[in-house]
Short mmCIF file of C-alpha atoms and ligand atoms in Angstrom, two decimals:
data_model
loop_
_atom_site.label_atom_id
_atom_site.label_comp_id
_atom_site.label_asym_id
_atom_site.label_seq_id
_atom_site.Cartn_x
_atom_site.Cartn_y
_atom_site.Cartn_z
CA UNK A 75 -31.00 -230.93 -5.47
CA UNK A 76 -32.98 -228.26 -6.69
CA UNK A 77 -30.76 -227.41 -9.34
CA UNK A 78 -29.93 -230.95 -10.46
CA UNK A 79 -33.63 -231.50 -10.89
CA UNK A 80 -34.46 -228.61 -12.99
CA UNK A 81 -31.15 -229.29 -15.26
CA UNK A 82 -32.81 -233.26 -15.60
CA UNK A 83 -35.82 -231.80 -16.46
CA UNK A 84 -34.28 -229.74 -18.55
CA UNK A 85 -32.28 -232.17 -20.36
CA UNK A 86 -35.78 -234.08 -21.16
CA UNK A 87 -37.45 -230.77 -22.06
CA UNK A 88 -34.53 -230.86 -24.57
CA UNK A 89 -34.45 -234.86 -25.76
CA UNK A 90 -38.71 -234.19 -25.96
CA UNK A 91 -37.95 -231.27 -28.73
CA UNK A 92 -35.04 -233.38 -30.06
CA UNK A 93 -37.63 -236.15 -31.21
CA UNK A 94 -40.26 -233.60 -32.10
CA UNK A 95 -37.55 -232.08 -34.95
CA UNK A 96 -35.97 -235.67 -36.06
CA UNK A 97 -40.40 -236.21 -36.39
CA UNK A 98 -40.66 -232.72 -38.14
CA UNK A 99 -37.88 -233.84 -40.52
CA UNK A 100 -38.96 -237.08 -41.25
CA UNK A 101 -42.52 -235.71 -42.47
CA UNK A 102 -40.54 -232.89 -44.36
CA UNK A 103 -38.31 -235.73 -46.51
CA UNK A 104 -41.77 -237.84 -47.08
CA UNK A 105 -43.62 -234.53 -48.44
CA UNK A 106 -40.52 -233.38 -50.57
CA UNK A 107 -40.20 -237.18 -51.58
CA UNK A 108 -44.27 -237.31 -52.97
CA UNK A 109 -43.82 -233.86 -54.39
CA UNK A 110 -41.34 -234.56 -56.48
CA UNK A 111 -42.81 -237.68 -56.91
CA UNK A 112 -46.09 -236.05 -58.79
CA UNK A 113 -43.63 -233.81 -59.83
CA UNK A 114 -42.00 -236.40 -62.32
CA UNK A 115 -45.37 -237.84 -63.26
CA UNK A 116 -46.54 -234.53 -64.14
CA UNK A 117 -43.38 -233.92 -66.33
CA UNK A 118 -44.11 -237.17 -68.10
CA UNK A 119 -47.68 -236.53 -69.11
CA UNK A 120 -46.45 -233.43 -70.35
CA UNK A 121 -44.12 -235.13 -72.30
CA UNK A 122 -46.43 -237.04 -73.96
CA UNK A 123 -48.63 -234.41 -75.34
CA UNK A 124 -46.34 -231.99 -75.96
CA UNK A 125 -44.50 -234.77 -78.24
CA UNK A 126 -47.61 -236.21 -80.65
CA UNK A 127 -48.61 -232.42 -80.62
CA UNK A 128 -47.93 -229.23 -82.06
CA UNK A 129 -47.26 -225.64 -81.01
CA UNK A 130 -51.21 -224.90 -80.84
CA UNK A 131 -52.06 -224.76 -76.98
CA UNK A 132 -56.20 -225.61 -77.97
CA UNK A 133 -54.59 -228.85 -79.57
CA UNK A 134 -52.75 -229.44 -76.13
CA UNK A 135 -55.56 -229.04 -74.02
CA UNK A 136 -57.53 -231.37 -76.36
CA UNK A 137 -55.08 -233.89 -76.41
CA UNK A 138 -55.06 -233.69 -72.47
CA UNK A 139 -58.71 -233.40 -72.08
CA UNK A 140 -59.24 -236.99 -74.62
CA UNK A 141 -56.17 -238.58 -72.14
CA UNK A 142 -58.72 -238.27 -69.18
CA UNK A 143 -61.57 -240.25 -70.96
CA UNK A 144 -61.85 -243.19 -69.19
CA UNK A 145 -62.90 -245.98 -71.64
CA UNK A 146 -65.37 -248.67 -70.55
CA UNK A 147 -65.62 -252.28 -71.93
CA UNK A 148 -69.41 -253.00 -73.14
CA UNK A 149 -71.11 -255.85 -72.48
CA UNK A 150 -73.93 -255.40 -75.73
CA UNK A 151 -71.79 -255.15 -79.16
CA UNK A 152 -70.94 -251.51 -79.58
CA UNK A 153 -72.97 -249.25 -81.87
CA UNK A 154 -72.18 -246.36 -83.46
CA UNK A 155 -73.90 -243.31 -85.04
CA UNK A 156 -71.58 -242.34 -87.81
CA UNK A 157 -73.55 -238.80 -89.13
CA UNK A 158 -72.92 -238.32 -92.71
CA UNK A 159 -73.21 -235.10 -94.27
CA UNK A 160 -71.77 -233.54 -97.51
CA UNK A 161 -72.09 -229.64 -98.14
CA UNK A 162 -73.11 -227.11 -95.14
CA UNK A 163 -74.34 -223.81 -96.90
CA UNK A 164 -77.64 -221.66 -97.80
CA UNK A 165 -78.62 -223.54 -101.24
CA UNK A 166 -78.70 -221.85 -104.38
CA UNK A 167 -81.35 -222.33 -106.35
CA UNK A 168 -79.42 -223.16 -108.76
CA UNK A 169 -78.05 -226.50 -106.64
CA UNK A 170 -81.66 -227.79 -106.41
CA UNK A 171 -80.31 -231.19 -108.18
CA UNK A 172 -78.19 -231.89 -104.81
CA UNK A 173 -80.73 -230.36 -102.62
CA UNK A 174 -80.56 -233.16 -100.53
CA UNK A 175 -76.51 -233.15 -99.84
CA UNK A 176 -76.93 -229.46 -98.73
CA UNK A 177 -77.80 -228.72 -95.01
CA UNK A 178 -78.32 -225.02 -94.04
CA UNK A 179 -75.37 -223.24 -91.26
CA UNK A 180 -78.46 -222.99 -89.31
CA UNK A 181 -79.97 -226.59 -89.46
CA UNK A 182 -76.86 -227.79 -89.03
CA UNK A 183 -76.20 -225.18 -85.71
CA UNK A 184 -79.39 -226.88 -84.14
CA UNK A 185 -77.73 -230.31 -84.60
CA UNK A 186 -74.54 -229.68 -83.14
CA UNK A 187 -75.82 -227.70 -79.88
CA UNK A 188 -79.01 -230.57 -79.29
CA UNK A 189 -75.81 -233.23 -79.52
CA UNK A 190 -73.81 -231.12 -77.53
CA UNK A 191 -76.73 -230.83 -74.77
CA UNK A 192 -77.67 -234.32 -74.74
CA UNK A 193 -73.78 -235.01 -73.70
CA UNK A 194 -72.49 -237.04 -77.11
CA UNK A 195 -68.87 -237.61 -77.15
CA UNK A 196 -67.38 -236.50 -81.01
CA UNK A 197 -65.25 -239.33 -81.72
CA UNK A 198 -62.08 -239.42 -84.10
CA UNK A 199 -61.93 -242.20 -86.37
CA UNK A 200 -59.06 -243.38 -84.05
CA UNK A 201 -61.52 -243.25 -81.25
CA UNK A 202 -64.05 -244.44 -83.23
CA UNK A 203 -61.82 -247.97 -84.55
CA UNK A 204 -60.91 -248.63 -80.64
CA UNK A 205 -64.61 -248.60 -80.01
CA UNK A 206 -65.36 -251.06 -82.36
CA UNK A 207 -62.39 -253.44 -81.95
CA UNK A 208 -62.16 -253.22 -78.09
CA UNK A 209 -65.82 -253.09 -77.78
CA UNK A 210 -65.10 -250.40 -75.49
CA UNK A 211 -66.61 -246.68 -75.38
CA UNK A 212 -65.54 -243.20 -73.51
CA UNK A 213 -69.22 -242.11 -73.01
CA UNK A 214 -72.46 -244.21 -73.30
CA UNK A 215 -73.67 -241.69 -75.84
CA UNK A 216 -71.20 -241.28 -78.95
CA UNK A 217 -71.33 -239.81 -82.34
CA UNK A 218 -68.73 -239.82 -85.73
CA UNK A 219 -69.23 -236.60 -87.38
CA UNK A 220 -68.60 -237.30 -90.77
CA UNK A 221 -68.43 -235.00 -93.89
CA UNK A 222 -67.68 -235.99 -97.52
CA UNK A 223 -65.66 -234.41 -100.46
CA UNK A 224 -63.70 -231.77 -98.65
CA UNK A 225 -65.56 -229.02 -99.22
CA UNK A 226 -64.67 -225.95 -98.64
CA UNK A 227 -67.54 -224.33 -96.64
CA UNK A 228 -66.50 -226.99 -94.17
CA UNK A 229 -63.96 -224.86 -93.60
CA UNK A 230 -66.23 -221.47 -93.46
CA UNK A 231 -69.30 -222.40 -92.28
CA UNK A 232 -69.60 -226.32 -90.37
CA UNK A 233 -65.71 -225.55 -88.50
CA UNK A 234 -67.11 -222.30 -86.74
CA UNK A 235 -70.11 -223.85 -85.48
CA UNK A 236 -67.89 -227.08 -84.56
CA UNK A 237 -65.35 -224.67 -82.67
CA UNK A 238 -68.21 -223.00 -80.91
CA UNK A 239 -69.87 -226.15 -79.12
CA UNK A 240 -66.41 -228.33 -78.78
CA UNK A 241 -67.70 -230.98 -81.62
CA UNK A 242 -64.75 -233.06 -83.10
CA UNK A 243 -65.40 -234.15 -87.21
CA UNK A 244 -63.74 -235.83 -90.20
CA UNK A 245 -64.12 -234.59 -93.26
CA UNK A 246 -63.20 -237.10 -96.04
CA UNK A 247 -61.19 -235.76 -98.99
CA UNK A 248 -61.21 -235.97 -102.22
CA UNK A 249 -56.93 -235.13 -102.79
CA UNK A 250 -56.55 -234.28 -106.37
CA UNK A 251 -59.02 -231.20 -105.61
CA UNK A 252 -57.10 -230.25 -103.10
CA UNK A 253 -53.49 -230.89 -105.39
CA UNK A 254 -55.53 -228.97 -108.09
CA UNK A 255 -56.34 -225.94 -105.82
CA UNK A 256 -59.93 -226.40 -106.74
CA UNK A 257 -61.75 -223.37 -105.52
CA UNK A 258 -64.79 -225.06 -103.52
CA UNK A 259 -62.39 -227.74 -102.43
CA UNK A 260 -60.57 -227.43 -98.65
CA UNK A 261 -56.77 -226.27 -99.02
CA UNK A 262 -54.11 -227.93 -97.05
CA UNK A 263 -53.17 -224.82 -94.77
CA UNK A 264 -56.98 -224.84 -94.09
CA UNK A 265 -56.60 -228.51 -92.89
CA UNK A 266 -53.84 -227.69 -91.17
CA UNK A 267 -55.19 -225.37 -89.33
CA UNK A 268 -58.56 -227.05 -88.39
CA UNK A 269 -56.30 -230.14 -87.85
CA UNK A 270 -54.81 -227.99 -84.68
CA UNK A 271 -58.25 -227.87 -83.77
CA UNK A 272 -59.69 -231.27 -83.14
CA UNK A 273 -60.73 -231.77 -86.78
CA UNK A 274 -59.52 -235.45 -89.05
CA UNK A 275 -59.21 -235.92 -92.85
CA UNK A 276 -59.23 -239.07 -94.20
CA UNK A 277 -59.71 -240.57 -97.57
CA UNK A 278 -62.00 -240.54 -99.94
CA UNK A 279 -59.79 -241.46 -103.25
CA UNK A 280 -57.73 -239.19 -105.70
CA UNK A 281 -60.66 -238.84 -108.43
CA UNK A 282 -63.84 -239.83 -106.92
CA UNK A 283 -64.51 -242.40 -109.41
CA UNK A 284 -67.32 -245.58 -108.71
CA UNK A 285 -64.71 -247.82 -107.47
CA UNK A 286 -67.27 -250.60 -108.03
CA UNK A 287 -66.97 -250.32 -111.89
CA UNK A 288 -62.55 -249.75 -112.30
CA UNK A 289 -60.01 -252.51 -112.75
CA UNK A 290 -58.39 -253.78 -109.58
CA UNK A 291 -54.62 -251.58 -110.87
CA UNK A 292 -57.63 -248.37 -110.41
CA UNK A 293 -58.89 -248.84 -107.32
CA UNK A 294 -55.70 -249.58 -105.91
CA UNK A 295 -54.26 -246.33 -107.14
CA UNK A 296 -57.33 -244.71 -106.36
CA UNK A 297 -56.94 -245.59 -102.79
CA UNK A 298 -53.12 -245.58 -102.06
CA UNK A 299 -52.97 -242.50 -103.66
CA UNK A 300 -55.31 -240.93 -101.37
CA UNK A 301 -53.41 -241.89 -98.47
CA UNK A 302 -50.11 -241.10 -98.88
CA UNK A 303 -50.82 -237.22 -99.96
CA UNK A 304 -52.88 -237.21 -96.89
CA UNK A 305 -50.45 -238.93 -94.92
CA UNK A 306 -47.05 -236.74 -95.99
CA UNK A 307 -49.06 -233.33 -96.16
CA UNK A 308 -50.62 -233.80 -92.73
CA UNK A 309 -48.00 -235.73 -91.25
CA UNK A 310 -50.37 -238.10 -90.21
CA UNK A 311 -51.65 -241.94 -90.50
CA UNK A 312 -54.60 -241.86 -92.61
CA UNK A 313 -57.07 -244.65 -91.23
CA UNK A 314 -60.55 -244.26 -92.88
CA UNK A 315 -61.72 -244.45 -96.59
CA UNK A 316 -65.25 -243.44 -97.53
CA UNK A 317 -66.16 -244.89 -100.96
CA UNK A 318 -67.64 -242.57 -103.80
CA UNK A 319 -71.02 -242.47 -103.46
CA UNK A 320 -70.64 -245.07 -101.43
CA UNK A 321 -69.90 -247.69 -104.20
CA UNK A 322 -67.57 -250.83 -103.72
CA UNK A 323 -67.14 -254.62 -105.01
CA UNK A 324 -65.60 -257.26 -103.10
CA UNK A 325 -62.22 -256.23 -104.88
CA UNK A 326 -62.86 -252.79 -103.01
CA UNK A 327 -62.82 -254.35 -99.81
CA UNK A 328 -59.35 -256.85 -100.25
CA UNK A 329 -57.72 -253.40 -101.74
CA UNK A 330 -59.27 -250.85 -99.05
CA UNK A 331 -58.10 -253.26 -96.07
CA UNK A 332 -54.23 -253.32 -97.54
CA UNK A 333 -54.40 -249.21 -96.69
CA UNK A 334 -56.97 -248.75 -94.23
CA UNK A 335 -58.53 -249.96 -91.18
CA UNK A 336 -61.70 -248.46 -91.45
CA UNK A 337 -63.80 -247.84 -94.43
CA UNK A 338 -67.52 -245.97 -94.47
CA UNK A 339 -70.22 -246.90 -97.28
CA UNK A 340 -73.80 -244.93 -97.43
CA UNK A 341 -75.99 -247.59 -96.66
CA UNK A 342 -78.47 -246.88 -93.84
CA UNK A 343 -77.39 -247.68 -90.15
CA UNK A 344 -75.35 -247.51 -87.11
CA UNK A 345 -71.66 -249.14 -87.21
CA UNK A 346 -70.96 -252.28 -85.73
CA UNK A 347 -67.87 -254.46 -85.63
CA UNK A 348 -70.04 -257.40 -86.99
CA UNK A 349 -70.50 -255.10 -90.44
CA UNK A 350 -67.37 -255.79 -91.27
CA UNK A 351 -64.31 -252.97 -90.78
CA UNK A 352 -64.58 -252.23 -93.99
CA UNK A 353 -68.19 -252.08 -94.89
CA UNK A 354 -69.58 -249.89 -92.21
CA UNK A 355 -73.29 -248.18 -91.92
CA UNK A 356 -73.62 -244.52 -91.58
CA UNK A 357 -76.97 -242.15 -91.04
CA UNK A 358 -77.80 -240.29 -93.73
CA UNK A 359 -78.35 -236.10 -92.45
CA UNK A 360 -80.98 -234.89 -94.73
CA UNK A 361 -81.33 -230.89 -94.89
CA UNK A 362 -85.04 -231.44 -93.65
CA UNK A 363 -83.80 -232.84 -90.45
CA UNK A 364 -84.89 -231.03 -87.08
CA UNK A 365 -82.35 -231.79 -83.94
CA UNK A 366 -85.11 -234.54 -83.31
CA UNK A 367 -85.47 -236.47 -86.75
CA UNK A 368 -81.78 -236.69 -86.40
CA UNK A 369 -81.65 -238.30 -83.01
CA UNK A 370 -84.08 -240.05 -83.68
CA UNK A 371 -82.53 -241.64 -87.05
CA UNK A 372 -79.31 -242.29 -84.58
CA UNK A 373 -81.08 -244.66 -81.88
CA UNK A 374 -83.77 -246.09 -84.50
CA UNK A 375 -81.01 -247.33 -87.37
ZN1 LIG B 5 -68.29 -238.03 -102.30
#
């Protein structure tokens, strides 16, 4: 009896640790199953940056970094600081007739770190044409770094200080310079390279005439020219246009909308969808300008 009752208890001692390893199993199946599981999503988003990117690893992590921005419809119109500046260098005196496109490495150094602490998001000018036509933004405070002419101390002196605080910027080109190999123009292997690192060129016509002032055959070429050297020598889709000296006509506007989606002018302001695509305001950086003038000039325009 003794026996019998010890082998029964046995046997459930045995059907108890029968369940407990079918249980063990299960949860083993429903872990492997989730890992692999994050596994494949993790593959995917890999996929997708590694596909629209290059070799550069800093373009990777941007690229991942901008995927985690999480974009938020607004219900007030959107507005947007788009920062125009020209040269960054010490002026010569010599350069005292375009004293006022010329800000100092060290002015401009004080702009980019008060952004930087205040917590503005650098847009693209893809970011910044999804902000205006979804009305939608990836940080309540956002700037559009914007440079004209391509020049080459973009490359020497704004692009290090850029690098150093994580600041994204456009610089808009001026492409027979560049074709020409003008010396205090931007190369293309220097675009290139600053392309790998978070920076956008975009248009700003082949000549840099007043496209206010040429035939309608002019401005066209003026424009479509621009884009497709930009767009075959940085394998790219060239979006944005600024005008010379920030000139246009209404035959501007009907020509820059058949290659672009976004166009910037000079007049005073902060860019809204209501300006018209097209026509949009920008804020004028003046060498004078102390970190607060120029956040000032940003929520006051
Ligand atoms: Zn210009």
């Amino acid at each position: 009896m003794r026996r019998r009752r010890k082998r029964k208890s046995s046997y459930k001692v045995i059907l108890a640790l029968g369940f407990v390893f079918v249980g063990f199993c299960l949860l083993g199946a429903f872990a492997l199953s989730k890992a692999f599981l994050s596994e494949d999503k993790t593959a995917e988003k890999t996929t997708i940056s590694s596909s629209t990117a290059s070799t550069s690893t800093s373009t990777v992590q941007s690229e991942e970094k901008a995927e985690e921005v999480s974009w938020q419809k607004q219900d007030e119109p959107v507005r947007i600081p788009i920062l125009m500046y020209h040269a960054i260098h010490d002026m010569d005196p010599s350069e005292a007739a375009s004293a006022n496109l010329i800000v100092s490495p060290s002015v401009f150094e004080t702009h980019i770190k008060r952004l930087k602490e205040e917590g503005y998001y650098f847009l693209s000018p893809e970011e910044a044409y999804k902000a205006l036509t979804e009305n939608s933004l990836p940080s309540q405070k956002v700037v559009w770094l914007t440079f004209d002419d391509g020049n080459e101390d973009f490359y020497t002196q704004a692009y290090p200080i850029l690098k150093k605080y994580g600041a994204k910027a456009t610089n808009n080109v001026i492409t027979s310079f560049v074709e020409n190999g003008n010396a205090a123009n931007l190369t293309l292997e220097q675009m290139q390279e600053m392309k790998q690192n978070g920076m956008s060129f975009q248009a700003h016509t082949v000549t840099h005439p007043d496209l206010s002032v040429q035939t309608p055959e002019r401005q066209s070429s003026e424009m479509t020219g621009s884009k497709s050297f930009l767009d075959s020598n940085l394998s790219q889709d060239t979006i944005a246009l600024a005008y010379p000296s920030g000139r246009y006509n209404d035959t501007t506007l009907q020509t820059a909308g058949q290659s672009y989606k976004l166009a910037v002018t000079t007049n005073e302001g902060l860019a809204e969808y209501s300006d018209g695509l097209l026509s949009l305001d920008r804020v004028r950086v003046l060498p004078s300008m102390t970190a607060d003038d120029l956040l000032a000039s940003m929520r006051a325009s």
